[in-house]
Short mmCIF file of C-alpha atoms and ligand atoms in Angstrom, two decimals:
data_model
loop_
_atom_site.label_atom_id
_atom_site.label_comp_id
_atom_site.label_asym_id
_atom_site.label_seq_id
_atom_site.Cartn_x
_atom_site.Cartn_y
_atom_site.Cartn_z
CA MET K 1 -51.28 7.40 -67.03
CA THR K 2 -52.50 9.31 -70.25
CA ARG K 3 -51.41 12.87 -70.49
CA LEU K 4 -54.32 15.06 -71.34
CA GLY K 5 -54.83 18.87 -72.39
CA ASN K 6 -56.70 21.25 -70.05
CA ASP K 7 -60.09 21.01 -71.90
CA GLU K 8 -59.82 17.17 -72.26
CA VAL K 9 -59.60 16.82 -68.39
CA VAL K 10 -62.50 19.17 -68.00
CA ALA K 11 -64.67 17.08 -70.61
CA LEU K 12 -63.68 13.96 -69.24
CA ASP K 13 -64.45 15.12 -65.51
CA ALA K 14 -68.06 16.51 -66.77
CA ALA K 15 -68.73 13.06 -68.60
CA HIS K 16 -67.60 10.68 -65.45
CA VAL K 17 -67.36 12.43 -62.25
CA MET K 18 -70.08 13.17 -59.96
CA GLY K 19 -71.31 16.83 -60.10
CA THR K 20 -70.73 17.57 -56.41
CA TYR K 21 -67.99 20.43 -56.90
CA ALA K 22 -68.41 23.68 -58.92
CA ARG K 23 -64.66 23.68 -59.85
CA LEU K 24 -62.81 26.43 -61.38
CA PRO K 25 -61.46 25.45 -64.88
CA VAL K 26 -57.80 24.91 -64.01
CA VAL K 27 -55.72 21.77 -63.83
CA PHE K 28 -52.71 21.38 -61.46
CA VAL K 29 -50.10 19.11 -62.46
CA ARG K 30 -47.27 20.07 -60.02
CA GLY K 31 -46.13 21.78 -56.95
CA ASP K 32 -43.04 22.90 -55.22
CA GLY K 33 -43.33 24.70 -51.83
CA THR K 34 -45.80 27.41 -52.08
CA MET K 35 -45.95 27.41 -56.00
CA LEU K 36 -48.48 25.31 -58.09
CA TYR K 37 -48.04 24.70 -61.93
CA ASP K 38 -51.01 24.04 -64.14
CA ILE K 39 -51.18 21.62 -67.05
CA GLU K 40 -50.37 24.64 -69.78
CA GLY K 41 -47.34 25.35 -67.53
CA ARG K 42 -48.66 28.67 -65.93
CA GLU K 43 -47.54 29.26 -62.30
CA TYR K 44 -49.41 30.35 -59.29
CA LEU K 45 -48.78 31.39 -55.70
CA ASP K 46 -50.82 28.92 -53.53
CA PHE K 47 -52.57 30.79 -50.76
CA LEU K 48 -54.90 28.15 -49.87
CA SER K 49 -52.78 24.92 -49.53
CA GLY K 50 -55.64 22.48 -50.79
CA ILE K 51 -57.93 24.14 -47.93
CA ALA K 52 -55.29 24.05 -45.17
CA VAL K 53 -53.82 20.85 -45.89
CA VAL K 54 -50.35 21.20 -47.43
CA SER K 55 -48.98 23.19 -44.50
CA LEU K 56 -45.37 22.29 -45.17
CA GLY K 57 -45.71 23.24 -48.88
CA HIS K 58 -46.11 20.96 -52.10
CA ALA K 59 -43.65 18.14 -52.64
CA HIS K 60 -41.75 18.75 -49.39
CA PRO K 61 -38.62 16.70 -50.25
CA GLU K 62 -38.23 15.07 -46.74
CA ILE K 63 -42.07 13.94 -46.85
CA ALA K 64 -41.77 12.67 -50.45
CA ALA K 65 -38.59 10.62 -49.48
CA ALA K 66 -40.45 9.00 -46.31
CA ILE K 67 -43.43 8.25 -48.41
CA ALA K 68 -41.61 6.87 -51.25
CA GLU K 69 -39.45 4.59 -48.64
CA GLN K 70 -42.58 3.34 -46.99
CA ALA K 71 -44.29 2.84 -50.27
CA ALA K 72 -41.68 0.44 -51.21
CA THR K 73 -41.61 -1.28 -47.82
CA LEU K 74 -45.26 -1.66 -46.53
CA LEU K 75 -48.34 0.19 -47.39
CA HIS K 76 -51.01 -1.48 -45.37
CA VAL K 77 -51.80 -4.48 -43.31
CA SER K 78 -55.26 -3.53 -41.55
CA ASN K 79 -55.81 -2.55 -37.85
CA LEU K 80 -56.20 -6.34 -37.15
CA TYR K 81 -52.27 -6.22 -36.49
CA TYR K 82 -49.84 -3.59 -35.27
CA ASN K 83 -47.74 -1.66 -37.58
CA GLU K 84 -44.66 0.28 -36.14
CA VAL K 85 -45.59 3.52 -37.30
CA GLN K 86 -48.98 4.41 -36.04
CA PRO K 87 -48.02 4.37 -32.31
CA GLN K 88 -45.42 6.66 -33.08
CA VAL K 89 -47.69 9.29 -34.35
CA ALA K 90 -49.97 8.86 -31.55
CA ALA K 91 -47.08 9.49 -29.14
CA ARG K 92 -46.02 12.63 -30.72
CA LEU K 93 -49.79 13.99 -31.12
CA ASP K 94 -50.13 13.25 -27.28
CA HIS K 95 -46.98 15.00 -26.68
CA VAL K 96 -47.88 18.13 -28.37
CA LEU K 97 -51.54 17.90 -26.84
CA GLY K 98 -50.05 17.86 -23.28
CA GLY K 99 -49.95 14.13 -22.35
CA ASP K 100 -52.02 11.82 -20.96
CA GLY K 101 -54.30 10.96 -24.03
CA ARG K 102 -55.23 8.27 -26.54
CA VAL K 103 -55.64 8.48 -30.22
CA PHE K 104 -57.96 6.99 -32.86
CA PHE K 105 -56.68 7.48 -36.51
CA SER K 106 -59.31 7.93 -39.34
CA ASN K 107 -58.86 9.23 -43.02
CA SER K 108 -60.52 12.53 -42.90
CA GLY K 109 -61.86 15.20 -40.64
CA ALA K 110 -65.56 14.06 -40.95
CA GLU K 111 -64.58 10.59 -39.74
CA ALA K 112 -62.30 12.13 -36.77
CA ASN K 113 -65.57 14.06 -35.94
CA GLU K 114 -67.61 10.71 -36.02
CA ALA K 115 -65.29 9.17 -33.91
CA ALA K 116 -65.44 12.00 -31.27
CA ILE K 117 -69.18 12.15 -31.45
CA LYS K 118 -69.43 8.21 -30.80
CA LEU K 119 -66.99 8.47 -27.89
CA ALA K 120 -68.72 11.09 -26.56
CA ARG K 121 -72.10 9.28 -26.80
CA ARG K 122 -70.68 6.14 -25.36
CA TYR K 123 -68.95 8.01 -22.51
CA GLY K 124 -72.24 9.99 -21.94
CA GLN K 125 -74.25 6.76 -21.91
CA LEU K 126 -71.71 5.12 -19.34
CA ASN K 127 -71.63 8.27 -16.97
CA GLY K 128 -75.21 9.71 -17.19
CA GLY K 129 -77.37 6.98 -18.85
CA PRO K 130 -78.79 6.43 -22.41
CA GLU K 131 -80.72 9.95 -22.26
CA ARG K 132 -77.11 11.65 -22.26
CA HIS K 133 -76.54 11.56 -25.97
CA HIS K 134 -77.35 15.19 -27.18
CA VAL K 135 -74.18 17.03 -29.03
CA LEU K 136 -74.51 20.97 -28.85
CA SER K 137 -72.54 22.77 -31.58
CA ALA K 138 -72.66 26.37 -32.89
CA TYR K 139 -74.50 28.19 -36.00
CA GLY K 140 -71.97 28.76 -38.52
CA SER K 141 -69.93 25.80 -37.73
CA PHE K 142 -68.48 23.11 -40.12
CA HIS K 143 -67.74 19.56 -39.06
CA GLY K 144 -67.99 17.41 -42.17
CA ARG K 145 -70.43 16.05 -44.76
CA THR K 146 -71.42 12.49 -43.53
CA LEU K 147 -74.68 12.38 -42.01
CA THR K 148 -73.84 12.66 -38.42
CA THR K 149 -71.24 15.54 -38.88
CA LEU K 150 -73.61 17.32 -41.09
CA ALA K 151 -76.26 17.28 -38.36
CA ALA K 152 -73.58 18.90 -36.23
CA THR K 153 -72.64 21.43 -38.86
CA GLY K 154 -74.79 24.56 -37.89
CA GLN K 155 -75.71 25.47 -41.29
CA PRO K 156 -79.46 24.62 -41.66
CA GLN K 157 -79.45 25.05 -45.41
CA LYS K 158 -77.19 22.43 -45.82
CA HIS K 159 -79.44 19.91 -43.89
CA GLU K 160 -82.60 20.57 -46.15
CA ALA K 161 -81.89 18.03 -48.88
CA PHE K 162 -80.92 15.13 -46.56
CA GLN K 163 -83.40 14.82 -44.11
CA PRO K 164 -84.04 12.92 -41.81
CA LEU K 165 -80.46 13.54 -40.35
CA PRO K 166 -79.64 11.68 -36.92
CA ALA K 167 -81.10 12.85 -33.72
CA GLY K 168 -79.73 14.26 -30.94
CA PHE K 169 -78.03 17.42 -32.56
CA ARG K 170 -78.57 21.00 -31.34
CA HIS K 171 -77.19 24.39 -32.13
CA VAL K 172 -76.57 27.64 -30.29
CA ALA K 173 -75.17 31.01 -31.26
CA PHE K 174 -71.41 31.12 -31.70
CA ALA K 175 -69.64 33.03 -29.00
CA ASP K 176 -72.68 33.48 -26.91
CA VAL K 177 -72.10 31.90 -23.55
CA ASP K 178 -75.74 32.55 -22.21
CA ALA K 179 -77.10 30.82 -25.11
CA LEU K 180 -74.82 27.70 -24.54
CA GLU K 181 -75.68 27.89 -20.91
CA ALA K 182 -79.39 27.55 -21.44
CA ALA K 183 -79.01 24.88 -23.88
CA LEU K 184 -76.95 22.80 -21.46
CA ASP K 185 -78.86 20.13 -19.66
CA GLU K 186 -78.23 16.54 -18.44
CA ARG K 187 -78.98 15.19 -21.90
CA VAL K 188 -75.85 16.90 -23.30
CA CYS K 189 -72.71 14.59 -23.50
CA ALA K 190 -70.68 17.22 -25.65
CA VAL K 191 -70.07 20.32 -26.73
CA LEU K 192 -68.46 20.46 -30.00
CA LEU K 193 -66.70 23.69 -31.26
CA GLU K 194 -64.14 25.11 -33.94
CA PRO K 195 -61.69 27.60 -32.14
CA VAL K 196 -61.89 29.52 -35.27
CA GLN K 197 -64.92 29.10 -37.42
CA GLY K 198 -63.19 28.17 -40.67
CA GLU K 199 -65.65 27.32 -43.53
CA GLY K 200 -68.23 29.59 -41.93
CA GLY K 201 -65.96 32.66 -42.81
CA VAL K 202 -62.86 32.51 -40.85
CA THR K 203 -64.33 33.65 -37.41
CA PRO K 204 -62.27 33.16 -34.24
CA ALA K 205 -63.96 32.48 -30.81
CA PRO K 206 -63.66 35.84 -28.90
CA PRO K 207 -61.36 36.33 -25.97
CA GLY K 208 -62.63 34.33 -22.65
CA TYR K 209 -65.31 32.17 -24.83
CA LEU K 210 -63.47 28.96 -24.77
CA GLU K 211 -62.67 29.35 -21.11
CA ALA K 212 -66.39 29.94 -20.33
CA VAL K 213 -67.44 26.90 -22.39
CA ARG K 214 -64.72 25.00 -20.60
CA ARG K 215 -66.38 26.01 -17.11
CA LEU K 216 -69.97 25.44 -18.32
CA CYS K 217 -68.90 21.91 -19.76
CA ASP K 218 -67.24 20.93 -16.39
CA GLU K 219 -70.51 22.17 -14.45
CA HIS K 220 -72.75 20.07 -16.60
CA GLU K 221 -70.57 17.06 -16.80
CA ALA K 222 -70.35 17.43 -20.64
CA LEU K 223 -67.30 16.76 -22.84
CA LEU K 224 -65.55 19.95 -24.49
CA VAL K 225 -64.75 18.56 -27.95
CA VAL K 226 -62.57 20.89 -30.24
CA ASP K 227 -62.64 20.51 -33.80
CA GLU K 228 -59.23 21.47 -34.88
CA VAL K 229 -59.44 19.86 -38.39
CA GLN K 230 -58.72 23.33 -39.99
CA THR K 231 -57.10 25.10 -37.18
CA GLY K 232 -54.68 22.24 -35.96
CA LEU K 233 -51.14 21.58 -36.28
CA GLY K 234 -49.33 25.18 -36.38
CA ARG K 235 -51.99 26.97 -38.80
CA THR K 236 -52.99 29.43 -36.17
CA GLY K 237 -49.42 30.21 -34.76
CA ARG K 238 -49.78 27.77 -31.96
CA TRP K 239 -49.79 23.96 -32.21
CA PHE K 240 -53.45 24.07 -31.85
CA GLY K 241 -56.16 26.89 -31.96
CA PHE K 242 -57.44 26.20 -28.33
CA GLN K 243 -54.19 26.97 -27.10
CA HIS K 244 -54.93 30.47 -27.52
CA ALA K 245 -57.41 30.36 -24.80
CA ASP K 246 -55.89 30.80 -21.45
CA GLY K 247 -55.44 27.26 -19.61
CA VAL K 248 -58.41 25.67 -21.57
CA ARG K 249 -57.75 21.70 -21.89
CA PRO K 250 -60.33 20.01 -24.23
CA ASP K 251 -61.39 16.51 -23.48
CA VAL K 252 -61.33 15.59 -27.01
CA VAL K 253 -59.50 17.10 -29.93
CA THR K 254 -60.02 16.25 -33.71
CA MET K 255 -57.78 16.92 -36.56
CA ALA K 256 -57.08 16.01 -40.12
CA LYS K 257 -56.15 18.09 -43.08
CA ALA K 258 -52.56 19.27 -42.06
CA LEU K 259 -51.50 16.07 -40.60
CA GLY K 260 -50.22 14.09 -43.47
CA ASN K 261 -49.27 17.24 -45.56
CA GLY K 262 -51.69 16.19 -48.31
CA VAL K 263 -52.03 12.15 -47.63
CA PRO K 264 -55.40 11.64 -46.19
CA ILE K 265 -55.40 11.07 -42.41
CA GLY K 266 -57.26 11.91 -39.48
CA ALA K 267 -57.20 11.61 -35.90
CA CYS K 268 -59.36 11.99 -32.70
CA TRP K 269 -57.25 12.47 -29.44
CA ALA K 270 -59.25 11.98 -25.94
CA ARG K 271 -58.00 12.39 -22.58
CA THR K 272 -57.13 8.84 -21.29
CA GLU K 273 -60.19 8.41 -19.12
CA VAL K 274 -62.60 9.50 -21.69
CA ALA K 275 -60.91 7.22 -24.35
CA ALA K 276 -61.09 4.34 -22.20
CA ALA K 277 -65.08 4.53 -23.04
CA PHE K 278 -64.09 2.86 -26.08
CA ARG K 279 -63.61 -0.94 -26.00
CA PRO K 280 -62.44 -3.34 -28.53
CA GLY K 281 -65.11 -3.44 -31.29
CA ASP K 282 -66.79 -0.12 -30.45
CA HIS K 283 -65.17 1.55 -33.51
CA ALA K 284 -62.97 0.72 -36.16
CA THR K 285 -61.72 1.73 -39.84
CA THR K 286 -59.92 -0.39 -42.48
CA PHE K 287 -57.27 2.36 -43.59
CA GLY K 288 -57.08 4.67 -40.47
CA GLY K 289 -53.42 4.98 -39.14
CA GLN K 290 -52.11 2.46 -41.90
CA PRO K 291 -48.32 2.55 -42.62
CA LEU K 292 -48.22 5.01 -45.60
CA ALA K 293 -50.64 7.66 -44.13
CA ALA K 294 -48.92 7.45 -40.78
CA ARG K 295 -45.45 7.52 -42.07
CA ALA K 296 -46.58 10.98 -43.73
CA ALA K 297 -47.97 12.15 -40.46
CA LEU K 298 -44.79 11.00 -38.66
CA THR K 299 -42.68 13.00 -40.89
CA THR K 300 -44.83 16.05 -40.98
CA LEU K 301 -44.85 16.21 -37.05
CA GLN K 302 -41.21 15.81 -36.69
CA ILE K 303 -40.47 18.42 -39.23
CA MET K 304 -43.08 20.76 -37.43
CA GLU K 305 -41.46 20.31 -34.11
CA ARG K 306 -37.80 20.42 -35.33
CA ASP K 307 -38.30 23.89 -36.94
CA ASP K 308 -41.03 25.17 -34.53
CA VAL K 309 -43.31 25.47 -37.62
CA PRO K 310 -46.11 27.31 -35.38
CA ALA K 311 -43.82 29.94 -34.60
CA LEU K 312 -43.23 30.52 -38.43
CA ALA K 313 -46.97 30.74 -39.01
CA ARG K 314 -47.17 33.42 -36.38
CA ARG K 315 -44.76 35.83 -37.76
CA ALA K 316 -46.01 35.09 -41.30
CA GLY K 317 -49.48 35.73 -40.14
CA GLU K 318 -48.27 38.96 -38.89
CA ARG K 319 -46.75 40.07 -42.35
CA LEU K 320 -49.70 38.72 -44.36
CA THR K 321 -52.33 40.70 -42.07
CA LYS K 322 -50.34 43.95 -42.37
CA GLY K 323 -50.18 43.48 -46.33
CA LEU K 324 -53.93 42.76 -46.39
CA LEU K 325 -54.71 45.62 -44.01
CA SER K 326 -52.78 48.03 -46.25
CA LEU K 327 -55.06 47.35 -49.46
CA PRO K 328 -57.96 50.09 -49.59
CA GLY K 329 -60.16 47.41 -50.88
CA VAL K 330 -59.92 45.23 -47.67
CA THR K 331 -61.93 46.66 -44.69
CA GLU K 332 -61.00 43.84 -41.91
CA VAL K 333 -58.73 40.95 -41.78
CA ARG K 334 -59.86 38.18 -39.43
CA GLY K 335 -58.51 35.09 -38.09
CA LEU K 336 -55.22 33.72 -36.53
CA GLY K 337 -51.78 33.03 -37.72
CA LEU K 338 -52.03 31.94 -41.37
CA LEU K 339 -55.72 31.21 -41.22
CA LEU K 340 -57.13 34.61 -42.39
CA ALA K 341 -59.98 36.13 -44.17
CA ALA K 342 -59.85 39.46 -45.87
CA GLN K 343 -63.36 41.28 -45.74
CA LEU K 344 -63.73 43.02 -49.06
CA ALA K 345 -65.40 46.56 -49.31
CA ASP K 346 -69.28 46.82 -49.82
CA GLY K 347 -70.33 45.80 -53.41
CA SER K 348 -67.46 43.46 -54.06
CA ASP K 349 -67.80 40.00 -55.06
CA ALA K 350 -65.47 37.69 -53.43
CA ALA K 351 -66.04 34.72 -55.94
CA VAL K 352 -65.37 37.31 -58.81
CA VAL K 353 -62.27 38.55 -57.04
CA ALA K 354 -60.87 34.80 -56.31
CA ARG K 355 -61.50 34.02 -59.91
CA ARG K 356 -59.44 37.15 -61.18
CA CYS K 357 -56.69 36.18 -58.68
CA LEU K 358 -56.33 32.67 -60.42
CA ASP K 359 -56.18 34.24 -63.67
CA ALA K 360 -53.31 36.45 -62.27
CA GLY K 361 -51.65 33.63 -60.49
CA LEU K 362 -52.90 33.52 -57.15
CA VAL K 363 -54.85 30.74 -55.40
CA VAL K 364 -57.43 32.12 -52.75
CA ASN K 365 -61.04 30.86 -51.71
CA ALA K 366 -63.98 33.07 -51.76
CA VAL K 367 -65.17 31.60 -48.10
CA THR K 368 -68.34 33.87 -47.85
CA PRO K 369 -70.01 36.35 -50.53
CA GLN K 370 -67.61 39.17 -49.52
CA ALA K 371 -64.62 37.61 -47.77
CA LEU K 372 -61.59 35.62 -49.27
CA ARG K 373 -59.95 33.01 -47.17
CA LEU K 374 -55.99 32.85 -47.22
CA ALA K 375 -54.12 29.79 -45.87
CA PRO K 376 -50.82 29.60 -47.49
CA PRO K 377 -48.36 26.94 -46.31
CA LEU K 378 -46.73 27.70 -43.24
CA LEU K 379 -43.23 27.93 -44.59
CA VAL K 380 -44.33 30.71 -46.99
CA SER K 381 -41.58 33.32 -47.50
CA ASP K 382 -41.86 37.04 -46.91
CA ASP K 383 -41.37 37.44 -50.72
CA GLU K 384 -43.99 35.29 -51.49
CA ILE K 385 -46.21 37.04 -49.16
CA ASP K 386 -45.43 40.41 -50.55
CA ARG K 387 -46.04 39.15 -54.12
CA ALA K 388 -49.49 37.71 -53.10
CA VAL K 389 -50.57 41.05 -51.52
CA ALA K 390 -49.33 42.75 -54.74
CA VAL K 391 -51.46 40.48 -57.09
CA LEU K 392 -54.47 41.01 -54.69
CA GLU K 393 -53.88 44.92 -54.90
CA GLN K 394 -53.90 44.72 -58.58
CA VAL K 395 -56.97 42.67 -58.97
CA LEU K 396 -58.76 44.68 -56.51
CA GLU K 397 -57.78 47.87 -58.44
CA GLU K 398 -58.97 46.38 -61.63
CA VAL K 399 -62.59 45.15 -60.24
CA THR K 400 -63.19 48.51 -58.36
CA ALA K 401 -62.41 50.62 -61.71
CA ALA K 402 -64.60 48.17 -63.84
N1 F0G G 1 -64.05 20.09 -39.56
C1 F0G G 1 -63.61 21.37 -39.88
C2 F0G G 1 -63.44 22.25 -39.22
C3 F0G G 1 -63.51 21.63 -41.32
O1 F0G G 1 -63.10 22.72 -41.72
C4 F0G G 1 -63.50 20.62 -42.15
C5 F0G G 1 -63.68 20.57 -43.66
C6 F0G G 1 -63.99 19.30 -41.56
C7 F0G G 1 -64.35 19.10 -40.41
C8 F0G G 1 -64.38 18.08 -42.54
O2 F0G G 1 -63.06 17.50 -43.05
O3 F0G G 1 -63.49 17.26 -45.41
O4 F0G G 1 -61.55 16.06 -44.24
O5 F0G G 1 -64.24 15.43 -44.02
N2 F0G G 1 -63.52 21.78 -44.21
C9 F0G G 1 -63.44 22.24 -45.61
C10 F0G G 1 -63.69 23.60 -45.78
C11 F0G G 1 -64.41 21.53 -46.48
O6 F0G G 1 -63.78 24.21 -46.78
O7 F0G G 1 -63.31 24.51 -44.86
P1 F0G G 1 -63.08 16.50 -44.23
#
């Protein structure tokens, strides 16, 4: 590979890569735990983890070794045959989800949700007839960028340029039990929800909401599909975000991001009875669950179980929350575990603050015009948390003084 300078990378990208991203002008070349290093040798504290992906930190030695060994052994065979890694990942996922389920592997969060939506339609059709194919989701939600997951995403402004979208998707206000009840009719095959709306601004479901949704889904024979793409696998301080709700068991759970600690892999888990609606030929993917990605996922899950990583996230989340709340420029901290948003005082511009943080060596994301999203690796140390809070404090002082 040719080694380039910062400006050469930016120019080459502008000339050849589609302009779908408004990137910040930094080129990362190396990572180590919570640290990132750019092409000019500057170091950064990564409090975004590639959007809640690298939960065990960058270049984790055990994951790197497992990937290298798998790459030198077998990368891919297609799903026409068995590979020995995929069912081991499925078994571990099923275990942390309470058992009695089956898993379909994808390559991304959107594809995991596509699988869930197809499965819910198939199950609805078998149990309620062809009319039962509607999916209810929440305003402010984010479920992906494919046409179908975009239709499920409750942000109408993102829909406009791509009409017509697939039919059968309706949206209700998040956290509003009455609105959901009013929309639930015999046409609904599934209710699709994030336990914490991530991209929408890090908004947790209020206490009792998921319990009420579960009850309504049971009454109306609709599946409860929980999108754990961002919240899943320890990020919120439990294995899955829905586990913060009392006794709620979803019918379908989707995940991706953290599953491969940076290697693309997603999964759609469903209760066995629901999963049985898919027959051979109903759904498929070339790459999903291939040996390399599955090996990364298997090693990630092994480490998360061995080191009780969800508990580490819970404790670190408390420290980060306290630190953020101590800053005069922060008016509220939302979220669970290490998926947090710091709401900034009136008049502040989160994009400006995030950019200044980057310049000062801290990676965070402006998730709304006035809130920063913080999602560091779950193995982040106390010292790294304190350093990140100190950088943010400095930046907030500078922008308020300016
Ligand atoms: N579901 C949720 C809850 C997500 O947060 C995302 C992506 C997806 C699905 C789609 O996953 O990108 O792997 O296809 N969220 C990113 C974000 C884009 O900024 O929160 P994908």
